[in-house]
GROMACS .gro file of C-alpha atoms in nm:
model
  395
    1MET     CA    1   2.751  -3.812   5.673
    2GLU     CA    2   3.064  -3.738   5.473
    3GLU     CA    3   3.092  -3.513   5.190
    4ARG     CA    4   3.243  -3.779   4.984
    5LYS     CA    5   2.916  -4.039   5.061
    6LEU     CA    6   2.662  -3.737   5.003
    7GLU     CA    7   2.811  -3.685   4.632
    8GLU     CA    8   2.831  -4.025   4.556
    9LEU     CA    9   2.474  -4.051   4.641
   10ALA     CA   10   2.380  -3.739   4.449
   11VAL     CA   11   2.530  -3.899   4.141
   12SER     CA   12   2.381  -4.230   4.208
   13LEU     CA   13   2.004  -4.169   4.334
   14GLY     CA   14   1.898  -3.910   4.044
   15THR     CA   15   1.764  -3.535   4.161
   16PRO     CA   16   1.566  -3.443   4.283
   17SER     CA   17   1.577  -3.636   4.578
   18TYR     CA   18   1.578  -3.643   4.955
   19VAL     CA   19   1.807  -3.773   5.136
   20PHE     CA   20   1.758  -3.949   5.525
   21ASP     CA   21   2.008  -4.003   5.735
   22LEU     CA   22   1.874  -4.310   5.974
   23ASP     CA   23   2.236  -4.318   6.165
   24LEU     CA   24   2.238  -3.944   6.197
   25LEU     CA   25   1.856  -3.977   6.291
   26GLU     CA   26   1.937  -4.254   6.594
   27GLU     CA   27   2.249  -4.042   6.702
   28ARG     CA   28   2.020  -3.735   6.714
   29VAL     CA   29   1.708  -3.894   6.922
   30ALA     CA   30   1.929  -4.054   7.125
   31TRP     CA   31   2.097  -3.753   7.240
   32VAL     CA   32   1.803  -3.575   7.310
   33ALA     CA   33   1.611  -3.802   7.515
   34ARG     CA   34   1.930  -3.916   7.725
   35ASN     CA   35   1.938  -3.514   7.835
   36ILE     CA   36   1.601  -3.440   7.894
   37ARG     CA   37   1.539  -3.747   8.126
   38PRO     CA   38   1.332  -3.837   8.351
   39ALA     CA   39   1.084  -3.643   8.067
   40LYS     CA   40   0.942  -3.825   7.818
   41LEU     CA   41   0.957  -3.741   7.421
   42CYS     CA   42   0.716  -3.686   7.185
   43PHE     CA   43   0.761  -3.652   6.787
   44ALA     CA   44   0.522  -3.476   6.606
   45VAL     CA   45   0.498  -3.646   6.293
   46LYS     CA   46   0.416  -3.352   6.084
   47ALA     CA   47   0.803  -3.224   6.112
   48ASN     CA   48   0.813  -3.552   5.894
   49PRO     CA   49   0.606  -3.889   5.829
   50PHE     CA   50   0.790  -4.061   5.666
   51LEU     CA   51   1.044  -4.082   5.972
   52VAL     CA   52   0.751  -4.244   6.167
   53GLY     CA   53   0.883  -4.629   6.324
   54PHE     CA   54   1.283  -4.515   6.251
   55MET     CA   55   1.263  -4.363   6.645
   56ASP     CA   56   0.997  -4.586   6.802
   57ARG     CA   57   1.334  -4.712   7.076
   58GLN     CA   58   1.398  -4.343   7.217
   59VAL     CA   59   1.015  -4.190   7.191
   60GLU     CA   60   0.776  -4.274   7.414
   61HIS     CA   61   0.474  -4.105   7.219
   62TYR     CA   62   0.422  -3.970   6.836
   63GLU     CA   63   0.161  -3.696   6.806
   64VAL     CA   64  -0.082  -3.734   6.581
   65CYS     CA   65  -0.241  -3.423   6.425
   66SER     CA   66  -0.461  -3.507   6.097
   67PRO     CA   67  -0.696  -3.829   5.977
   68GLY     CA   68  -0.414  -3.880   5.708
   69GLU     CA   69  -0.116  -3.882   5.968
   70LEU     CA   70  -0.313  -4.129   6.191
   71HIS     CA   71  -0.362  -4.340   5.862
   72ILE     CA   72   0.032  -4.357   5.782
   73CYS     CA   73   0.089  -4.467   6.210
   74VAL     CA   74  -0.173  -4.719   6.127
   75GLU     CA   75   0.023  -4.840   5.825
   76SER     CA   76   0.343  -4.831   6.001
   77GLY     CA   77   0.263  -5.066   6.237
   78THR     CA   78   0.299  -4.804   6.498
   79ASP     CA   79   0.165  -4.870   6.847
   80MET     CA   80  -0.123  -4.700   6.900
   81ALA     CA   81  -0.110  -4.669   7.264
   82LYS     CA   82   0.204  -4.436   7.198
   83VAL     CA   83  -0.036  -4.230   6.924
   84VAL     CA   84  -0.165  -3.863   7.102
   85LEU     CA   85  -0.437  -3.798   6.854
   86SER     CA   86  -0.391  -3.412   6.817
   87GLY     CA   87  -0.526  -3.129   6.619
   88VAL     CA   88  -0.794  -2.838   6.568
   89SER     CA   89  -1.049  -2.973   6.345
   90ARG     CA   90  -1.163  -3.351   6.459
   91GLU     CA   91  -1.467  -3.463   6.306
   92TYR     CA   92  -1.646  -3.757   6.469
   93GLU     CA   93  -1.511  -4.025   6.204
   94ASP     CA   94  -1.175  -3.948   6.273
   95VAL     CA   95  -1.218  -3.981   6.659
   96ARG     CA   96  -1.435  -4.299   6.711
   97TYR     CA   97  -1.163  -4.480   6.410
   98ALA     CA   98  -0.875  -4.336   6.639
   99MET     CA   99  -1.044  -4.490   6.955
  100GLU     CA  100  -1.112  -4.812   6.722
  101GLN     CA  101  -0.733  -4.855   6.625
  102GLY     CA  102  -0.654  -4.804   7.024
  103VAL     CA  103  -0.567  -4.454   7.084
  104VAL     CA  104  -0.610  -4.404   7.440
  105ARG     CA  105  -0.470  -4.038   7.443
  106TYR     CA  106  -0.645  -3.709   7.327
  107THR     CA  107  -0.566  -3.357   7.337
  108ALA     CA  108  -0.897  -3.101   7.353
  109GLU     CA  109  -0.848  -2.798   7.161
  110SER     CA  110  -1.252  -2.684   7.287
  111ARG     CA  111  -1.535  -2.787   7.427
  112ARG     CA  112  -1.667  -2.924   7.158
  113GLN     CA  113  -1.341  -3.131   7.075
  114PHE     CA  114  -1.349  -3.231   7.423
  115LEU     CA  115  -1.730  -3.343   7.379
  116LEU     CA  116  -1.642  -3.542   7.093
  117VAL     CA  117  -1.407  -3.770   7.224
  118ASP     CA  118  -1.660  -3.823   7.517
  119ARG     CA  119  -1.912  -3.940   7.272
  120CYS     CA  120  -1.688  -4.173   7.152
  121ALA     CA  121  -1.590  -4.332   7.437
  122ARG     CA  122  -1.876  -4.333   7.532
  123GLU     CA  123  -2.045  -4.516   7.249
  124LEU     CA  124  -1.749  -4.786   7.216
  125GLY     CA  125  -1.740  -4.881   7.601
  126LYS     CA  126  -1.380  -4.701   7.587
  127ARG     CA  127  -1.223  -4.479   7.852
  128ALA     CA  128  -0.989  -4.213   7.746
  129GLU     CA  129  -0.734  -4.028   7.855
  130VAL     CA  130  -0.767  -3.656   7.800
  131LEU     CA  131  -0.468  -3.341   7.800
  132LEU     CA  132  -0.659  -3.024   7.813
  133ARG     CA  133  -0.496  -2.765   7.574
  134VAL     CA  134  -0.425  -2.443   7.702
  135THR     CA  135  -0.396  -2.157   7.447
  136SER     CA  136  -0.104  -1.937   7.372
  137LYS     CA  137  -0.333  -1.624   7.268
  138ASN     CA  138  -0.351  -1.814   6.919
  139GLN     CA  139  -0.633  -2.053   6.716
  140PHE     CA  140  -0.505  -2.305   6.899
  141GLY     CA  141  -0.626  -2.463   7.272
  142MET     CA  142  -0.860  -2.328   7.503
  143SER     CA  143  -0.909  -2.017   7.731
  144GLU     CA  144  -0.846  -2.079   8.086
  145ASP     CA  145  -1.196  -2.000   8.189
  146ASP     CA  146  -1.274  -2.311   7.988
  147VAL     CA  147  -1.035  -2.530   8.108
  148LEU     CA  148  -1.149  -2.410   8.424
  149ALA     CA  149  -1.476  -2.567   8.358
  150LEU     CA  150  -1.444  -2.871   8.212
  151ILE     CA  151  -1.223  -2.968   8.547
  152ARG     CA  152  -1.517  -2.828   8.777
  153GLU     CA  153  -1.704  -3.031   8.581
  154ARG     CA  154  -1.512  -3.351   8.537
  155ASP     CA  155  -1.723  -3.593   8.773
  156ALA     CA  156  -1.982  -3.566   8.479
  157TYR     CA  157  -1.786  -3.750   8.243
  158PRO     CA  158  -1.699  -4.102   8.327
  159ASN     CA  159  -1.547  -4.243   8.026
  160LEU     CA  160  -1.268  -3.935   8.058
  161ASP     CA  161  -0.933  -3.909   8.234
  162ILE     CA  162  -0.858  -3.547   8.257
  163ALA     CA  163  -0.493  -3.644   8.278
  164GLY     CA  164  -0.345  -3.299   8.267
  165LEU     CA  165  -0.269  -2.962   8.032
  166GLN     CA  166  -0.068  -2.944   7.687
  167TYR     CA  167   0.087  -2.627   7.600
  168PHE     CA  168   0.281  -2.501   7.265
  169THR     CA  169   0.380  -2.211   7.161
  170GLY     CA  170   0.551  -2.221   6.829
  171THR     CA  171   0.912  -2.307   6.717
  172GLN     CA  172   1.219  -2.243   6.609
  173LYS     CA  173   1.290  -2.034   6.933
  174LYS     CA  174   1.629  -1.951   7.023
  175SER     CA  175   1.599  -1.774   7.376
  176VAL     CA  176   1.618  -2.007   7.684
  177SER     CA  177   1.460  -1.699   7.853
  178LYS     CA  178   1.136  -1.700   7.612
  179ILE     CA  179   1.082  -2.090   7.715
  180ALA     CA  180   1.142  -1.994   8.052
  181GLY     CA  181   0.889  -1.789   8.085
  182GLU     CA  182   0.598  -2.009   7.920
  183LEU     CA  183   0.694  -2.340   8.073
  184GLN     CA  184   0.655  -2.125   8.438
  185TYR     CA  185   0.348  -1.976   8.332
  186ILE     CA  186   0.213  -2.315   8.208
  187GLU     CA  187   0.351  -2.447   8.559
  188ASP     CA  188   0.177  -2.147   8.792
  189PHE     CA  189  -0.144  -2.205   8.575
  190SER     CA  190  -0.109  -2.595   8.740
  191GLY     CA  191  -0.092  -2.436   9.082
  192ARG     CA  192  -0.358  -2.249   9.073
  193LEU     CA  193  -0.573  -2.582   8.948
  194ARG     CA  194  -0.430  -2.745   9.277
  195ALA     CA  195  -0.480  -2.500   9.493
  196GLN     CA  196  -0.806  -2.373   9.318
  197GLU     CA  197  -1.017  -2.684   9.175
  198GLN     CA  198  -0.784  -2.956   9.419
  199PHE     CA  199  -0.744  -3.062   9.096
  200ARG     CA  200  -0.349  -3.231   9.032
  201ILE     CA  201  -0.248  -3.288   8.647
  202ARG     CA  202  -0.038  -3.572   8.592
  203VAL     CA  203   0.059  -3.517   8.252
  204LEU     CA  204   0.235  -3.200   8.126
  205GLU     CA  205   0.294  -3.245   7.734
  206PHE     CA  206   0.526  -2.910   7.667
  207GLY     CA  207   0.624  -2.786   7.283
  208PRO     CA  208   0.954  -2.612   7.400
  209GLY     CA  209   1.009  -2.538   6.984
  210LEU     CA  210   1.346  -2.532   7.027
  211GLY     CA  211   1.502  -2.353   6.740
  212VAL     CA  212   1.788  -2.520   6.475
  213PRO     CA  213   2.070  -2.386   6.308
  214TYR     CA  214   2.015  -2.381   5.921
  215PHE     CA  215   2.182  -2.124   5.771
  216THR     CA  216   2.541  -2.032   5.724
  217LYS     CA  217   2.582  -1.761   5.954
  218ASP     CA  218   2.393  -1.918   6.251
  219ASP     CA  219   2.569  -2.067   6.516
  220ALA     CA  220   2.656  -2.435   6.407
  221GLY     CA  221   2.656  -2.593   6.781
  222GLU     CA  222   2.359  -2.319   6.922
  223ASP     CA  223   2.110  -2.622   6.949
  224ARG     CA  224   2.351  -2.794   7.150
  225LYS     CA  225   2.367  -2.476   7.377
  226LEU     CA  226   2.005  -2.410   7.320
  227LEU     CA  227   1.928  -2.818   7.489
  228GLU     CA  228   2.208  -2.811   7.768
  229ALA     CA  229   2.005  -2.453   7.884
  230PHE     CA  230   1.644  -2.566   7.849
  231THR     CA  231   1.716  -2.940   8.034
  232ALA     CA  232   1.870  -2.657   8.314
  233LEU     CA  233   1.494  -2.581   8.353
  234PHE     CA  234   1.382  -2.856   8.492
  235GLU     CA  235   1.625  -3.015   8.680
  236GLU     CA  236   1.401  -3.035   8.946
  237GLU     CA  237   1.203  -3.340   9.031
  238ARG     CA  238   0.830  -3.278   8.893
  239PRO     CA  239   0.534  -3.426   9.116
  240TYR     CA  240   0.360  -3.543   8.731
  241GLU     CA  241   0.464  -3.666   8.415
  242LEU     CA  242   0.649  -3.413   8.171
  243VAL     CA  243   0.641  -3.496   7.822
  244PHE     CA  244   0.865  -3.293   7.542
  245GLU     CA  245   0.677  -3.295   7.220
  246MET     CA  246   0.943  -3.181   6.949
  247GLY     CA  247   0.964  -3.248   6.558
  248ARG     CA  248   1.200  -2.977   6.351
  249PHE     CA  249   1.457  -3.063   6.709
  250LEU     CA  250   1.447  -3.412   6.640
  251THR     CA  251   1.489  -3.471   6.268
  252ALA     CA  252   1.609  -3.138   6.055
  253CYS     CA  253   1.956  -3.231   6.097
  254CYS     CA  254   1.924  -3.584   5.918
  255GLY     CA  255   1.775  -3.480   5.559
  256TYR     CA  256   1.933  -3.325   5.276
  257TYR     CA  257   1.826  -3.246   4.938
  258LEU     CA  258   2.011  -3.325   4.628
  259THR     CA  259   1.927  -3.142   4.286
  260LYS     CA  260   2.147  -3.073   3.937
  261VAL     CA  261   2.245  -2.798   3.757
  262THR     CA  262   2.020  -2.796   3.437
  263ASP     CA  263   2.116  -2.471   3.273
  264LEU     CA  264   2.347  -2.152   3.322
  265LYS     CA  265   2.341  -1.798   3.157
  266GLN     CA  266   2.386  -1.419   3.236
  267ASN     CA  267   2.087  -1.197   3.242
  268GLU     CA  268   2.238  -0.845   3.239
  269ALA     CA  269   2.470  -0.859   3.557
  270VAL     CA  270   2.284  -1.145   3.746
  271ASN     CA  271   2.462  -1.513   3.710
  272VAL     CA  272   2.150  -1.766   3.654
  273CYS     CA  273   2.203  -2.088   3.759
  274ILE     CA  274   1.906  -2.299   3.718
  275VAL     CA  275   1.835  -2.661   3.890
  276ASP     CA  276   1.606  -2.919   3.856
  277GLY     CA  277   1.450  -2.849   4.177
  278GLY     CA  278   1.344  -2.547   4.336
  279ILE     CA  279   1.108  -2.389   4.671
  280HIS     CA  280   0.852  -2.622   4.599
  281HIS     CA  281   1.113  -2.899   4.768
  282VAL     CA  282   1.326  -2.648   4.980
  283ASN     CA  283   1.157  -2.479   5.277
  284TYR     CA  284   1.373  -2.370   5.548
  285TYR     CA  285   1.238  -2.197   5.844
  286GLY     CA  286   1.291  -1.807   5.774
  287GLN     CA  287   1.469  -1.830   5.423
  288ASN     CA  288   1.199  -1.582   5.262
  289MET     CA  289   1.313  -1.532   4.940
  290ALA     CA  290   1.671  -1.659   4.936
  291MET     CA  291   1.747  -1.348   5.231
  292LYS     CA  292   1.961  -1.655   5.418
  293THR     CA  293   2.201  -1.916   5.250
  294PRO     CA  294   2.153  -2.265   5.405
  295VAL     CA  295   2.435  -2.484   5.450
  296LEU     CA  296   2.504  -2.663   5.160
  297SER     CA  297   2.778  -2.860   4.922
  298TYR     CA  298   2.899  -2.786   4.586
  299PHE     CA  299   3.035  -3.147   4.373
  300PRO     CA  300   3.194  -3.071   4.036
  301GLN     CA  301   3.189  -3.337   3.839
  302HIS     CA  302   3.466  -3.223   3.619
  303PRO     CA  303   3.829  -3.057   3.678
  304LEU     CA  304   3.832  -2.714   3.843
  305GLU     CA  305   3.965  -2.441   3.596
  306LYS     CA  306   3.784  -2.147   3.619
  307GLU     CA  307   3.792  -1.818   3.867
  308GLU     CA  308   3.490  -1.846   4.146
  309ARG     CA  309   3.189  -1.620   4.062
  310CYS     CA  310   2.858  -1.555   4.236
  311TRP     CA  311   2.556  -1.715   4.102
  312THR     CA  312   2.188  -1.666   4.181
  313VAL     CA  313   1.997  -2.033   4.203
  314TYR     CA  314   1.669  -2.056   4.069
  315GLY     CA  315   1.469  -2.353   4.032
  316SER     CA  316   1.298  -2.508   3.763
  317LEU     CA  317   0.918  -2.365   3.824
  318CYS     CA  318   0.806  -2.101   3.554
  319THR     CA  319   0.792  -1.781   3.846
  320VAL     CA  320   1.020  -1.534   3.952
  321ALA     CA  321   0.935  -1.633   4.303
  322ASP     CA  322   1.156  -1.954   4.252
  323VAL     CA  323   1.474  -1.782   4.424
  324LEU     CA  324   1.682  -2.079   4.617
  325LEU     CA  325   2.016  -1.890   4.681
  326LYS     CA  326   2.131  -1.510   4.590
  327LYS     CA  327   2.507  -1.452   4.545
  328LEU     CA  328   2.634  -1.827   4.595
  329PRO     CA  329   2.975  -1.802   4.535
  330LEU     CA  330   3.083  -2.153   4.302
  331ARG     CA  331   3.383  -2.226   4.105
  332ASP     CA  332   3.350  -2.337   3.792
  333VAL     CA  333   2.981  -2.414   3.805
  334ARG     CA  334   2.854  -2.645   3.506
  335VAL     CA  335   2.554  -2.837   3.370
  336GLY     CA  336   2.553  -3.173   3.526
  337ASP     CA  337   2.698  -3.057   3.921
  338TYR     CA  338   2.518  -3.112   4.200
  339LEU     CA  339   2.457  -2.898   4.529
  340ALA     CA  340   2.365  -3.064   4.831
  341PHE     CA  341   2.147  -2.894   5.075
  342HIS     CA  342   2.149  -3.001   5.475
  343ASN     CA  343   1.948  -3.011   5.764
  344ILE     CA  344   1.669  -3.029   5.522
  345GLY     CA  345   1.470  -3.353   5.778
  346ALA     CA  346   1.183  -3.158   5.885
  347TYR     CA  347   0.897  -3.004   5.688
  348SER     CA  348   1.043  -2.954   5.361
  349VAL     CA  349   0.909  -3.288   5.208
  350THR     CA  350   0.566  -3.239   5.271
  351GLU     CA  351   0.545  -2.839   5.298
  352GLY     CA  352   0.632  -2.766   4.973
  353ILE     CA  353   0.404  -2.646   4.672
  354TYR     CA  354   0.447  -2.952   4.504
  355LEU     CA  355   0.150  -2.935   4.270
  356PHE     CA  356   0.206  -2.630   4.120
  357LEU     CA  357   0.307  -2.673   3.745
  358SER     CA  358   0.295  -3.016   3.784
  359ARG     CA  359   0.624  -3.142   3.779
  360ARG     CA  360   0.762  -3.506   3.927
  361MET     CA  361   0.775  -3.478   4.308
  362PRO     CA  362   1.148  -3.584   4.378
  363LYS     CA  363   1.218  -3.987   4.533
  364ILE     CA  364   1.283  -4.012   4.899
  365TYR     CA  365   1.594  -4.252   5.040
  366THR     CA  366   1.640  -4.337   5.365
  367TYR     CA  367   2.054  -4.413   5.421
  368SER     CA  368   2.205  -4.585   5.675
  369GLY     CA  369   2.574  -4.759   5.707
  370ARG     CA  370   2.445  -5.068   5.772
  371GLU     CA  371   2.167  -5.087   5.388
  372GLY     CA  372   2.275  -4.836   5.237
  373ALA     CA  373   2.028  -4.615   5.015
  374ARG     CA  374   1.711  -4.776   5.016
  375LEU     CA  375   1.378  -4.636   4.790
  376ILE     CA  376   1.087  -4.548   5.030
  377ARG     CA  377   0.874  -4.339   4.774
  378ASP     CA  378   0.984  -4.311   4.397
  379GLY     CA  379   0.911  -4.013   4.213
  380VAL     CA  380   0.518  -3.922   4.207
  381GLU     CA  381   0.392  -3.763   3.833
  382THR     CA  382   0.183  -3.484   3.981
  383TRP     CA  383   0.029  -3.447   3.636
  384LYS     CA  384  -0.205  -3.713   3.720
  385LEU     CA  385  -0.335  -3.527   4.001
  386ASN     CA  386  -0.377  -3.207   3.829
  387THR     CA  387  -0.552  -3.350   3.503
  388LEU     CA  388  -0.957  -3.399   3.472
  389ASN     CA  389  -0.979  -3.764   3.483
  390GLN     CA  390  -1.270  -3.810   3.261
  391PRO     CA  391  -1.219  -3.893   2.900
  392ASN     CA  392  -1.402  -3.644   2.745
  393PRO     CA  393  -1.304  -3.320   2.871
  394PRO     CA  394  -1.615  -3.023   2.882
  395SER     CA  395  -1.627  -2.807   2.620
   0.00000   0.00000   0.00000
């Protein structure tokens, strides 16, 4: 988004608020989809549930990891045939509801989860597709032995179609050689299944976890270089359908967080700048205690007169942990000026500690050149969530 437009939005929309640039999102997702073809694209809803539906034309699947995310998709009118129901802690009611809504594809994180899908399919007289998730030595997925056991028993589950495997090891990776090793491992395992069990996977859902540049010292074009290097890994045609699950890589670049300067002072040797937002709204991967400076814009609302000084930017929470930026050079900053944090389209909008101190949650807007700014969620008063819902509190 152009700086002039971003400043106009900061002034007119009020702060704190998030703005998601739908033009930039569409361009980004289309670019990724073009480059990974013939592989298909799966959007991880957890990255930004407010963007469900805005990328329907480019993504073939939505990865849903909680009952709440499933309800979001239902309320958004999402085609349930595009949903892949995942998550480590699904219960009977969750799976049955999903199946009743028309969800066909499920991942199995364990034998128990596999049997849960089978139970619901039998009760509803439906047939479901299952992707067996292979662990990467953490709490997610199953061991190779558990996967092998389910494949050997597959004929005992006529309501389930074990379509293939799912494999995801983490996010914000910037080493293509690491990703290549992970891809090689899961493909080697698929080969062993074919050789030892005469089981050919038809689908491999793989989460590459490609990193995005967040901070001023990052190479601004490293995400494009990463995608180019990653796509070179699968230039040869596979005998199965490849699905790449992405979240952060698709949406991070389209988001902005707008906040306003509310106070300035000098505490000993530190120039203190207080804004009306804080760490409860801004959560960059790897930003621990403002040790890195994210890409941002400064919008003074007055003619610049004084020299540049370095400021530590604090949020509005009553905790010493609420540090957004250290040693940020700003020229003639004053109360009423604005800061706009870039690349905040993934996770921050839902990952913050919003209920702490019962402050109002930010407004959320989408923006496009055609429709302008559109409010999609007003500010939410969290004190109503943090108070006793009783007329006479107990003494």
